[in-house]
Amino acid sequence: MVSIMTPAPTTLGFALLGLLHQAPQSGYGLRKVFATSALGNYSSSPGAIYPALGRLSRARLIESRVDRARALRPRRVYRPTPAGTGAFRAWLAQPVTRGDVERRMDDLMLRFAFHANLDSPSDTRRFLAGFLREVEDYLGDLQRQRLAWPPRMPPHPRLALQAGIERYRASARWARTALRHFEARRGRTR
Amino acid sequence: MVSIMTPAPTTLGFALLGLLHQAPQSGYGLRKVFATSALGNYSSSPGAIYPALGRLSRARLIESRVDRARALRPRRVYRPTPAGTGAFRAWLAQPVTRGDVERRMDDLMLRFAFHANLDSPSDTRRFLAGFLREVEDYLGDLQRQRLAWPPRMPPHPRLALQAGIERYRASARWARTALRHFEARRGRTR
DNA sequence: TCGCACATGTAACGTGTTACATGATTCA
DNA sequence: TGAATCATGTAACACGTTACATGTGCGA
């Protein structure tokens, strides 16, 4: 449960929280993960990471201790608190909204990737089913827009719309495949 | 030519500039366009639009006059200046970068759509060729990442990567089709 | 008369970006 | 000796979001 009165973390905050669920780490370690892994879309700049860690700390979602293993170069190592684990799980289990698929596709894929930490196939299926529903919905709207397009206009805007349609079609196909993957595993999860 | 010392407009600024090239409009009119058309991803909130118009004005990229057609309800109507037209064209003709395809796909599609205003098939071809090159480049990286993935990991992150790959594949296919469209028109443009 | 569309703005707030600051350790 | 890496942070800045403020004209 997130304690009331603290604003919800941003996507960057949840990404950090998720990484800390895989292994407690220092700010510098987290920066390296962002700089090298496919999460590279998210900034690894210290001006983003350290304040975000500070906010998570103040919200009591993570806690830190100073690691003096090598005495002269101490690192501050962060780990999630129980409240942080709760907030993280709640974030993962959030229903997929129309706004998410319209504007926050990257966030959605991040959330999906972190379902690996949750290890709850039913939540993953719910996520994928919701994702597919919203994508198909939006796709319908886009296609209706294309049909309603005034003819005899320059081709560029229509082509730009078409690009979007094809990207969302690819997402829908992906979701159907992924859903089959997790349907197949239904009932026989460790 | 953009006068030196004024910072470059944001994407929202260029979007406004582009719309004003189609027809001079008031802030309210522009807001409606954002609220109703497929540009809906960009915010139509007054707190974004009006300050952006103010910045464009200060940079002398647009100018405004007060329309008193119906006297008691005046509107401030904006139109691009010659400098604004120059900046807009320069924005459209900018080469597509790796960073653009990685993180600013929406901006790219907006730019592509506004090529309709430019009406220069060679610029459009250059844009599409650059776009295709960078997308294929990035796709190569993503696919190498997938191959290098440590086996025996939970499937979620790999599937998230796969989703990205398929979206970019769709973009590459789209670009090839669009490029053929403009190649076909080569030489016989009005 | 009520509420909606027209029309333009400002203020507070949070966040990310860029750039800077600091200092130790390791390796060529 | 000097550069790169380890490690943590701060400050200035611009931007978008949300919410608020203000007032007219028009149709039900």
Coordinates of N, CA, C and O in Angstrom, one line a residue, chain A residues 6-153:
Chain A
T6 N 1.9 11.1 -0.4 CA 3.1 11.2 -1.3 C 2.6 11.0 -2.7 O 1.9 10.0 -3.0
P7 N 3.1 11.9 -3.6 CA 2.7 11.7 -5.0 C 3.2 10.4 -5.6 O 4.3 9.9 -5.1
A8 N 2.5 9.8 -6.5 CA 3.0 8.6 -7.1 C 4.3 8.8 -7.8 O 4.5 9.9 -8.4
P9 N 5.2 7.8 -7.8 CA 6.5 8.0 -8.5 C 6.2 8.1 -10.0 O 5.2 7.7 -10.5
T10 N 7.2 8.7 -10.7 CA 7.1 8.7 -12.2 C 7.6 7.4 -12.7 O 8.0 6.5 -12.0
T11 N 7.5 7.3 -14.1 CA 8.0 6.0 -14.7 C 9.4 5.7 -14.3 O 9.8 4.6 -14.1
L12 N 10.2 6.8 -14.3 CA 11.6 6.6 -14.0 C 11.7 6.0 -12.6 O 12.5 5.1 -12.3
G13 N 10.9 6.5 -11.7 CA 10.9 6.0 -10.3 C 10.5 4.5 -10.2 O 11.2 3.7 -9.6
F14 N 9.5 4.1 -11.0 CA 9.1 2.7 -11.0 C 10.2 1.9 -11.6 O 10.4 0.7 -11.2
A15 N 10.9 2.4 -12.7 CA 11.9 1.6 -13.3 C 13.0 1.4 -12.3 O 13.6 0.3 -12.2
L16 N 13.4 2.4 -11.5 CA 14.4 2.2 -10.5 C 14.0 1.2 -9.4 O 14.7 0.3 -9.0
L17 N 12.7 1.4 -9.0 CA 12.1 0.4 -8.0 C 12.2 -1.0 -8.6 O 12.6 -1.9 -7.8
G18 N 11.9 -1.2 -9.8 CA 11.9 -2.5 -10.4 C 13.3 -3.1 -10.4 O 13.6 -4.2 -10.1
L19 N 14.3 -2.2 -10.8 CA 15.7 -2.7 -10.9 C 16.2 -3.1 -9.5 O 16.9 -4.1 -9.3
L20 N 15.8 -2.3 -8.5 CA 16.2 -2.6 -7.1 C 15.5 -3.9 -6.6 O 16.0 -4.5 -5.6
H21 N 14.4 -4.3 -7.2 CA 13.8 -5.6 -6.8 C 14.7 -6.7 -7.4 O 14.6 -7.8 -6.9
Q22 N 15.4 -6.5 -8.5 CA 16.3 -7.5 -9.0 C 17.5 -7.6 -8.2 O 18.0 -8.7 -7.9
A23 N 18.1 -6.5 -7.7 CA 19.2 -6.5 -6.9 C 19.4 -5.1 -6.3 O 19.4 -4.2 -7.0
P24 N 19.7 -5.1 -5.0 CA 20.0 -3.8 -4.3 C 21.2 -3.2 -5.0 O 22.1 -3.9 -5.3
Q25 N 21.2 -1.9 -5.2 CA 22.3 -1.3 -5.9 C 22.5 0.2 -5.5 O 21.6 0.8 -4.9
S26 N 23.6 0.7 -5.9 CA 23.9 2.1 -5.7 C 23.3 2.9 -6.9 O 23.0 2.4 -7.9
G27 N 23.3 4.2 -6.7 CA 22.8 5.1 -7.8 C 23.7 4.9 -9.0 O 23.2 4.9 -10.1
Y28 N 25.0 4.8 -8.8 CA 25.9 4.7 -9.9 C 25.7 3.4 -10.6 O 25.7 3.3 -11.9
G29 N 25.4 2.3 -9.9 CA 25.1 1.0 -10.5 C 23.9 1.1 -11.4 O 23.8 0.6 -12.5
L30 N 22.9 1.8 -10.9 CA 21.6 1.9 -11.6 C 21.9 2.8 -12.9 O 21.3 2.4 -13.9
R31 N 22.7 3.8 -12.8 CA 23.0 4.6 -13.9 C 23.6 3.7 -15.0 O 23.3 3.9 -16.2
K32 N 24.5 2.8 -14.6 CA 25.1 2.0 -15.6 C 24.1 1.1 -16.3 O 24.2 0.8 -17.5
V33 N 23.2 0.6 -15.5 CA 22.2 -0.3 -16.1 C 21.4 0.5 -17.2 O 21.2 0.0 -18.3
F34 N 21.0 1.7 -16.9 CA 20.3 2.5 -17.8 C 21.1 2.8 -19.0 O 20.6 2.9 -20.2
A35 N 22.4 3.0 -18.8 CA 23.3 3.5 -19.9 C 23.6 2.3 -20.8 O 23.8 2.5 -22.0
T36 N 23.6 1.1 -20.3 CA 24.0 0.0 -21.2 C 22.9 -0.9 -21.7 O 22.9 -1.4 -22.8
S37 N 21.8 -1.1 -20.9 CA 20.8 -2.0 -21.3 C 19.8 -1.4 -22.2 O 19.9 -0.2 -22.6
A38 N 18.8 -2.1 -22.6 CA 17.8 -1.6 -23.6 C 16.9 -0.6 -22.9 O 16.0 0.0 -23.6
L39 N 17.1 -0.4 -21.6 CA 16.3 0.7 -21.0 C 16.9 2.1 -21.3 O 16.5 3.1 -20.7
G40 N 17.8 2.0 -22.3 CA 18.5 3.2 -22.6 C 17.7 4.4 -23.0 O 18.1 5.6 -22.9
N41 N 16.4 4.2 -23.3 CA 15.5 5.3 -23.6 C 15.4 6.2 -22.4 O 15.2 7.4 -22.5
Y42 N 15.5 5.6 -21.2 CA 15.4 6.4 -20.0 C 16.8 6.9 -19.7 O 17.8 6.2 -19.9
S43 N 16.7 8.1 -19.2 CA 18.0 8.8 -19.0 C 18.8 8.3 -17.9 O 18.3 7.9 -16.9
S44 N 20.1 8.2 -18.1 CA 21.0 7.8 -17.1 C 21.7 9.0 -16.4 O 22.6 8.8 -15.7
S45 N 21.2 10.2 -16.7 CA 22.0 11.3 -16.2 C 21.8 11.4 -14.7 O 20.7 11.2 -14.1
P46 N 22.9 11.8 -14.0 CA 22.8 11.9 -12.5 C 21.7 12.9 -12.1 O 21.1 12.7 -11.0
G47 N 21.5 13.9 -12.9 CA 20.5 14.9 -12.5 C 19.1 14.3 -12.5 O 18.1 15.0 -12.0
A48 N 18.9 13.2 -13.1 CA 17.6 12.5 -13.1 C 17.6 11.4 -12.0 O 16.6 11.3 -11.2
I49 N 18.6 10.6 -12.0 CA 18.6 9.4 -11.1 C 18.7 9.8 -9.6 O 17.8 9.3 -8.9
Y50 N 19.6 10.6 -9.2 CA 19.8 10.9 -7.8 C 18.5 11.6 -7.2 O 18.1 11.2 -6.1
P51 N 18.0 12.6 -7.9 CA 16.7 13.1 -7.3 C 15.6 12.1 -7.2 O 14.8 12.1 -6.3
A52 N 15.5 11.2 -8.2 CA 14.5 10.2 -8.2 C 14.6 9.3 -7.1 O 13.7 8.9 -6.4
L53 N 15.9 8.9 -6.8 CA 16.1 8.0 -5.6 C 15.8 8.8 -4.3 O 15.2 8.2 -3.4
G54 N 16.1 10.0 -4.3 CA 15.7 10.8 -3.1 C 14.2 10.8 -2.9 O 13.8 10.7 -1.8
R55 N 13.5 11.0 -4.0 CA 12.0 11.0 -3.8 C 11.5 9.7 -3.3 O 10.6 9.6 -2.5
L56 N 12.0 8.6 -3.9 CA 11.6 7.3 -3.5 C 11.9 7.1 -2.0 O 11.1 6.4 -1.3
S57 N 13.0 7.6 -1.6 CA 13.4 7.4 -0.2 C 12.5 8.2 0.7 O 12.0 7.7 1.7
R58 N 12.2 9.4 0.3 CA 11.3 10.2 1.2 C 9.9 9.6 1.2 O 9.2 9.7 2.3
A59 N 9.5 8.9 0.1 CA 8.2 8.3 0.1 C 8.2 6.9 0.8 O 7.3 6.2 0.9
R60 N 9.4 6.6 1.4 CA 9.6 5.3 2.1 C 9.4 4.1 1.2 O 9.0 3.0 1.7
L61 N 9.6 4.2 -0.1 CA 9.5 3.1 -1.0 C 10.8 2.3 -1.1 O 10.8 1.2 -1.5
I62 N 11.9 3.0 -0.8 CA 13.2 2.4 -0.8 C 13.9 2.9 0.5 O 13.6 3.9 1.0
E63 N 14.9 2.1 0.9 CA 15.8 2.6 2.0 C 17.2 2.3 1.6 O 17.5 1.6 0.7
S64 N 18.1 3.0 2.3 CA 19.5 2.9 1.8 C 20.4 2.7 3.1 O 20.1 3.1 4.2
R65 N 21.6 2.1 2.8 CA 22.6 2.1 3.8 C 23.9 2.3 3.1 O 24.1 2.0 1.9
V66 N 24.9 2.8 3.9 CA 26.2 3.1 3.3 C 27.1 1.8 3.4 O 27.3 1.3 4.4
D67 N 27.5 1.4 2.2 CA 28.4 0.2 2.1 C 29.8 0.6 2.2 O 30.3 1.4 1.4
R68 N 30.5 0.2 3.3 CA 31.9 0.6 3.5 C 32.8 -0.6 3.3 O 33.9 -0.6 3.8
A69 N 32.4 -1.5 2.4 CA 33.3 -2.6 2.1 C 34.7 -2.2 1.8 O 35.7 -2.7 2.3
R70 N 34.8 -1.3 0.9 CA 36.1 -0.7 0.6 C 36.1 0.7 1.2 O 35.5 1.7 0.6
A71 N 36.7 0.9 2.3 CA 36.4 2.0 3.3 C 36.4 3.4 2.7 O 35.6 4.2 2.9
L72 N 37.4 3.6 1.8 CA 37.6 5.0 1.4 C 36.7 5.4 0.3 O 36.7 6.5 -0.2
R73 N 36.0 4.4 -0.3 CA 35.1 4.8 -1.4 C 33.7 4.2 -1.1 O 33.2 3.2 -1.6
P74 N 33.0 4.9 -0.2 CA 31.7 4.3 0.3 C 30.6 4.5 -0.8 O 30.6 5.5 -1.5
R75 N 29.7 3.6 -0.9 CA 28.6 3.7 -1.8 C 27.3 3.6 -1.0 O 27.2 2.9 0.0
R76 N 26.3 4.3 -1.5 CA 25.0 4.3 -0.8 C 24.1 3.2 -1.6 O 23.8 3.4 -2.7
V77 N 23.8 2.1 -0.9 CA 23.1 1.1 -1.6 C 21.6 1.1 -1.2 O 21.3 1.2 0.0
Y78 N 20.8 1.1 -2.2 CA 19.4 1.2 -2.0 C 18.7 -0.2 -2.2 O 19.1 -1.0 -3.0
R79 N 17.6 -0.4 -1.4 CA 16.8 -1.6 -1.5 C 15.4 -1.2 -1.3 O 15.1 -0.3 -0.5
P80 N 14.4 -2.0 -1.9 CA 13.0 -1.6 -1.7 C 12.5 -2.0 -0.3 O 13.0 -2.9 0.3
T81 N 11.6 -1.2 0.2 CA 10.9 -1.5 1.5 C 9.7 -2.3 1.2 O 9.3 -2.5 0.0
P82 N 9.1 -2.9 2.2 CA 7.8 -3.6 1.9 C 6.8 -2.7 1.2 O 6.1 -3.1 0.2
A83 N 6.7 -1.5 1.6 CA 5.8 -0.5 1.0 C 6.2 -0.4 -0.5 O 5.3 -0.2 -1.4
G84 N 7.5 -0.3 -0.7 CA 8.0 -0.2 -2.1 C 7.6 -1.4 -3.0 O 7.2 -1.2 -4.1
T85 N 7.7 -2.6 -2.4 CA 7.3 -3.8 -3.1 C 5.8 -3.7 -3.4 O 5.3 -4.0 -4.5
G86 N 5.0 -3.2 -2.5 CA 3.5 -3.1 -2.7 C 3.3 -2.1 -3.8 O 2.5 -2.4 -4.7
A87 N 3.9 -1.0 -3.8 CA 3.7 0.0 -4.8 C 4.1 -0.5 -6.2 O 3.4 -0.3 -7.2
F88 N 5.2 -1.2 -6.2 CA 5.7 -1.8 -7.5 C 4.7 -2.8 -8.0 O 4.3 -2.7 -9.2
R89 N 4.2 -3.7 -7.2 CA 3.2 -4.7 -7.6 C 1.9 -4.0 -8.1 O 1.3 -4.4 -9.1
A90 N 1.5 -3.0 -7.4 CA 0.3 -2.2 -7.8 C 0.5 -1.6 -9.2 O -0.4 -1.6 -10.0
W91 N 1.7 -1.1 -9.4 CA 2.0 -0.4 -10.7 C 1.9 -1.5 -11.8 O 1.3 -1.2 -12.9
L92 N 2.5 -2.7 -11.5 CA 2.5 -3.7 -12.6 C 1.1 -4.1 -12.9 O 0.7 -4.4 -14.0
A93 N 0.2 -4.2 -11.9 CA -1.1 -4.8 -12.0 C -2.1 -3.8 -12.5 O -3.2 -4.1 -12.8
Q94 N -1.7 -2.5 -12.6 CA -2.6 -1.5 -13.1 C -3.2 -1.9 -14.4 O -2.5 -2.4 -15.3
P95 N -4.5 -1.6 -14.6 CA -5.1 -1.9 -15.9 C -4.5 -1.0 -17.0 O -4.2 0.1 -16.7
V96 N -4.4 -1.6 -18.2 CA -3.9 -0.8 -19.3 C -5.0 0.1 -19.8 O -6.1 -0.3 -20.1
T97 N -4.7 1.4 -19.9 CA -5.7 2.4 -20.4 C -5.5 2.8 -21.8 O -4.4 2.6 -22.4
R98 N -6.5 3.4 -22.4 CA -6.4 4.0 -23.7 C -5.2 5.0 -23.8 O -4.5 5.0 -24.8
G99 N -5.1 5.8 -22.8 CA -4.1 6.8 -22.8 C -2.7 6.2 -22.8 O -1.8 6.7 -23.4
D100 N -2.6 5.1 -22.1 CA -1.3 4.3 -22.1 C -0.9 3.9 -23.5 O 0.3 4.2 -23.9
V101 N -1.8 3.3 -24.3 CA -1.4 2.8 -25.6 C -1.3 4.0 -26.6 O -0.5 3.9 -27.5
E102 N -2.0 5.1 -26.3 CA -1.8 6.2 -27.2 C -0.5 6.9 -27.1 O 0.1 7.4 -28.0
R103 N -0.1 7.1 -25.8 CA 1.1 8.0 -25.6 C 2.2 7.4 -24.8 O 3.2 8.0 -24.7
R104 N 1.9 6.2 -24.1 CA 3.0 5.7 -23.2 C 3.3 4.3 -23.5 O 3.4 3.5 -22.6
M105 N 3.5 4.0 -24.8 CA 3.8 2.6 -25.2 C 5.1 2.1 -24.5 O 5.2 1.0 -24.1
D106 N 6.1 3.0 -24.4 CA 7.4 2.6 -23.8 C 7.1 2.2 -22.3 O 7.7 1.2 -21.8
D107 N 6.3 3.0 -21.6 CA 6.0 2.7 -20.2 C 5.4 1.3 -20.1 O 5.7 0.5 -19.3
L108 N 4.5 1.1 -21.1 CA 3.8 -0.2 -21.1 C 4.7 -1.4 -21.2 O 4.6 -2.4 -20.5
M109 N 5.7 -1.2 -22.2 CA 6.6 -2.3 -22.4 C 7.6 -2.5 -21.2 O 7.9 -3.6 -20.9
L110 N 7.9 -1.4 -20.6 CA 8.7 -1.5 -19.3 C 7.9 -2.3 -18.3 O 8.5 -3.2 -17.6
R111 N 6.7 -1.9 -18.1 CA 5.8 -2.6 -17.2 C 5.7 -4.1 -17.5 O 5.9 -5.0 -16.6
F112 N 5.6 -4.4 -18.8 CA 5.5 -5.8 -19.2 C 6.8 -6.5 -18.8 O 6.7 -7.6 -18.3
A113 N 7.9 -5.9 -19.2 CA 9.2 -6.6 -18.9 C 9.3 -6.9 -17.4 O 9.8 -7.9 -17.0
F114 N 8.9 -6.0 -16.6 CA 9.0 -6.2 -15.1 C 8.0 -7.2 -14.6 O 8.2 -7.6 -13.4
H115 N 7.1 -7.6 -15.4 CA 6.3 -8.7 -14.9 C 7.1 -10.0 -14.6 O 6.6 -10.9 -13.9
A116 N 8.3 -10.0 -15.1 CA 9.2 -11.1 -14.8 C 9.4 -11.2 -13.3 O 9.6 -12.3 -12.8
N117 N 9.5 -10.0 -12.7 CA 9.7 -10.0 -11.2 C 8.5 -10.5 -10.4 O 8.6 -10.9 -9.3
L118 N 7.4 -10.3 -11.0 CA 6.1 -10.5 -10.3 C 5.8 -12.0 -10.3 O 5.4 -12.6 -9.3
D119 N 6.2 -12.7 -11.4 CA 6.0 -14.1 -11.6 C 4.5 -14.5 -11.3 O 4.3 -15.5 -10.6
S120 N 3.6 -13.8 -11.9 CA 2.2 -14.2 -11.7 C 1.6 -14.2 -13.1 O 1.1 -13.2 -13.7
P121 N 1.6 -15.4 -13.7 CA 1.1 -15.6 -15.1 C -0.3 -15.0 -15.3 O -0.6 -14.5 -16.4
S122 N -1.1 -15.1 -14.3 CA -2.5 -14.5 -14.4 C -2.5 -13.0 -14.6 O -3.2 -12.4 -15.4
D123 N -1.6 -12.3 -13.8 CA -1.5 -10.9 -14.0 C -0.9 -10.6 -15.4 O -1.4 -9.6 -16.0
T124 N 0.0 -11.3 -15.8 CA 0.6 -11.1 -17.1 C -0.4 -11.3 -18.2 O -0.6 -10.5 -19.1
R125 N -1.3 -12.3 -18.1 CA -2.3 -12.5 -19.1 C -3.3 -11.4 -19.0 O -3.8 -10.9 -20.1
R126 N -3.6 -10.9 -17.8 CA -4.6 -9.8 -17.7 C -4.0 -8.6 -18.4 O -4.7 -7.9 -19.1
F127 N -2.7 -8.4 -18.2 CA -2.0 -7.2 -18.8 C -2.1 -7.3 -20.3 O -2.6 -6.4 -21.0
L128 N -1.8 -8.5 -20.8 CA -1.8 -8.6 -22.3 C -3.1 -8.5 -22.9 O -3.3 -7.9 -23.9
A129 N -4.1 -9.1 -22.2 CA -5.5 -9.0 -22.7 C -6.0 -7.6 -22.7 O -6.6 -7.1 -23.7
G130 N -5.7 -6.9 -21.7 CA -6.1 -5.4 -21.6 C -5.3 -4.6 -22.7 O -5.9 -3.8 -23.4
F131 N -4.1 -4.9 -22.8 CA -3.3 -4.2 -23.8 C -3.9 -4.5 -25.2 O -4.1 -3.5 -26.0
L132 N -4.2 -5.7 -25.5 CA -4.7 -6.1 -26.9 C -6.0 -5.4 -27.1 O -6.3 -4.8 -28.2
R133 N -6.9 -5.4 -26.1 CA -8.2 -4.7 -26.2 C -8.0 -3.3 -26.5 O -8.6 -2.7 -27.5
E134 N -7.2 -2.6 -25.8 CA -7.0 -1.1 -26.0 C -6.4 -0.8 -27.3 O -6.7 0.1 -28.0
V135 N -5.4 -1.6 -27.7 CA -4.7 -1.4 -29.0 C -5.7 -1.6 -30.1 O -5.8 -0.8 -31.1
E136 N -6.5 -2.7 -30.1 CA -7.5 -2.9 -31.1 C -8.5 -1.8 -31.2 O -8.9 -1.3 -32.3
D137 N -8.9 -1.3 -30.0 CA -9.8 -0.2 -30.0 C -9.3 1.0 -30.7 O -9.9 1.7 -31.5
Y138 N -8.1 1.4 -30.3 CA -7.4 2.6 -30.9 C -7.2 2.4 -32.3 O -7.4 3.3 -33.1
L139 N -6.8 1.2 -32.7 CA -6.6 0.9 -34.1 C -7.9 1.1 -34.9 O -7.9 1.7 -36.0
G140 N -9.0 0.7 -34.3 CA -10.3 1.0 -35.0 C -10.5 2.5 -35.2 O -10.9 2.9 -36.3
D141 N -10.2 3.3 -34.2 CA -10.4 4.7 -34.4 C -9.5 5.2 -35.5 O -9.9 6.1 -36.3
L142 N -8.2 4.8 -35.5 CA -7.3 5.3 -36.5 C -7.7 4.9 -37.9 O -7.7 5.7 -38.8
Q143 N -8.2 3.7 -38.0 CA -8.7 3.3 -39.4 C -9.9 4.1 -39.8 O -10.1 4.4 -41.0
R144 N -10.8 4.3 -38.9 CA -12.0 5.2 -39.2 C -11.5 6.6 -39.6 O -12.0 7.1 -40.6
Q145 N -10.5 7.1 -38.9 CA -10.0 8.4 -39.3 C -9.4 8.4 -40.7 O -9.6 9.3 -41.5
R146 N -8.7 7.3 -41.1 CA -8.2 7.2 -42.4 C -9.3 7.1 -43.5 O -9.2 7.8 -44.5
L147 N -10.3 6.4 -43.2 CA -11.4 6.3 -44.1 C -12.1 7.6 -44.3 O -12.6 8.0 -45.4
A148 N -12.2 8.4 -43.2 CA -12.9 9.7 -43.2 C -12.1 10.8 -43.8 O -12.5 11.9 -43.9
W149 N -10.8 10.4 -44.2 CA -9.9 11.4 -44.7 C -10.5 12.1 -46.0 O -10.9 11.4 -46.9
P150 N -10.5 13.4 -46.0 CA -10.9 14.1 -47.3 C -10.0 13.7 -48.4 O -8.7 13.7 -48.3
P151 N -10.6 13.2 -49.5 CA -9.7 12.8 -50.7 C -9.1 14.1 -51.3 O -9.4 15.2 -50.9
R152 N -8.2 13.9 -52.2 CA -7.6 15.0 -53.0 C -6.7 15.8 -52.1 O -6.5 17.0 -52.4
M153 N -6.2 15.3 -51.0 CA -5.3 16.0 -50.1 C -3.9 15.5 -50.4 O -3.7 14.4 -51.0

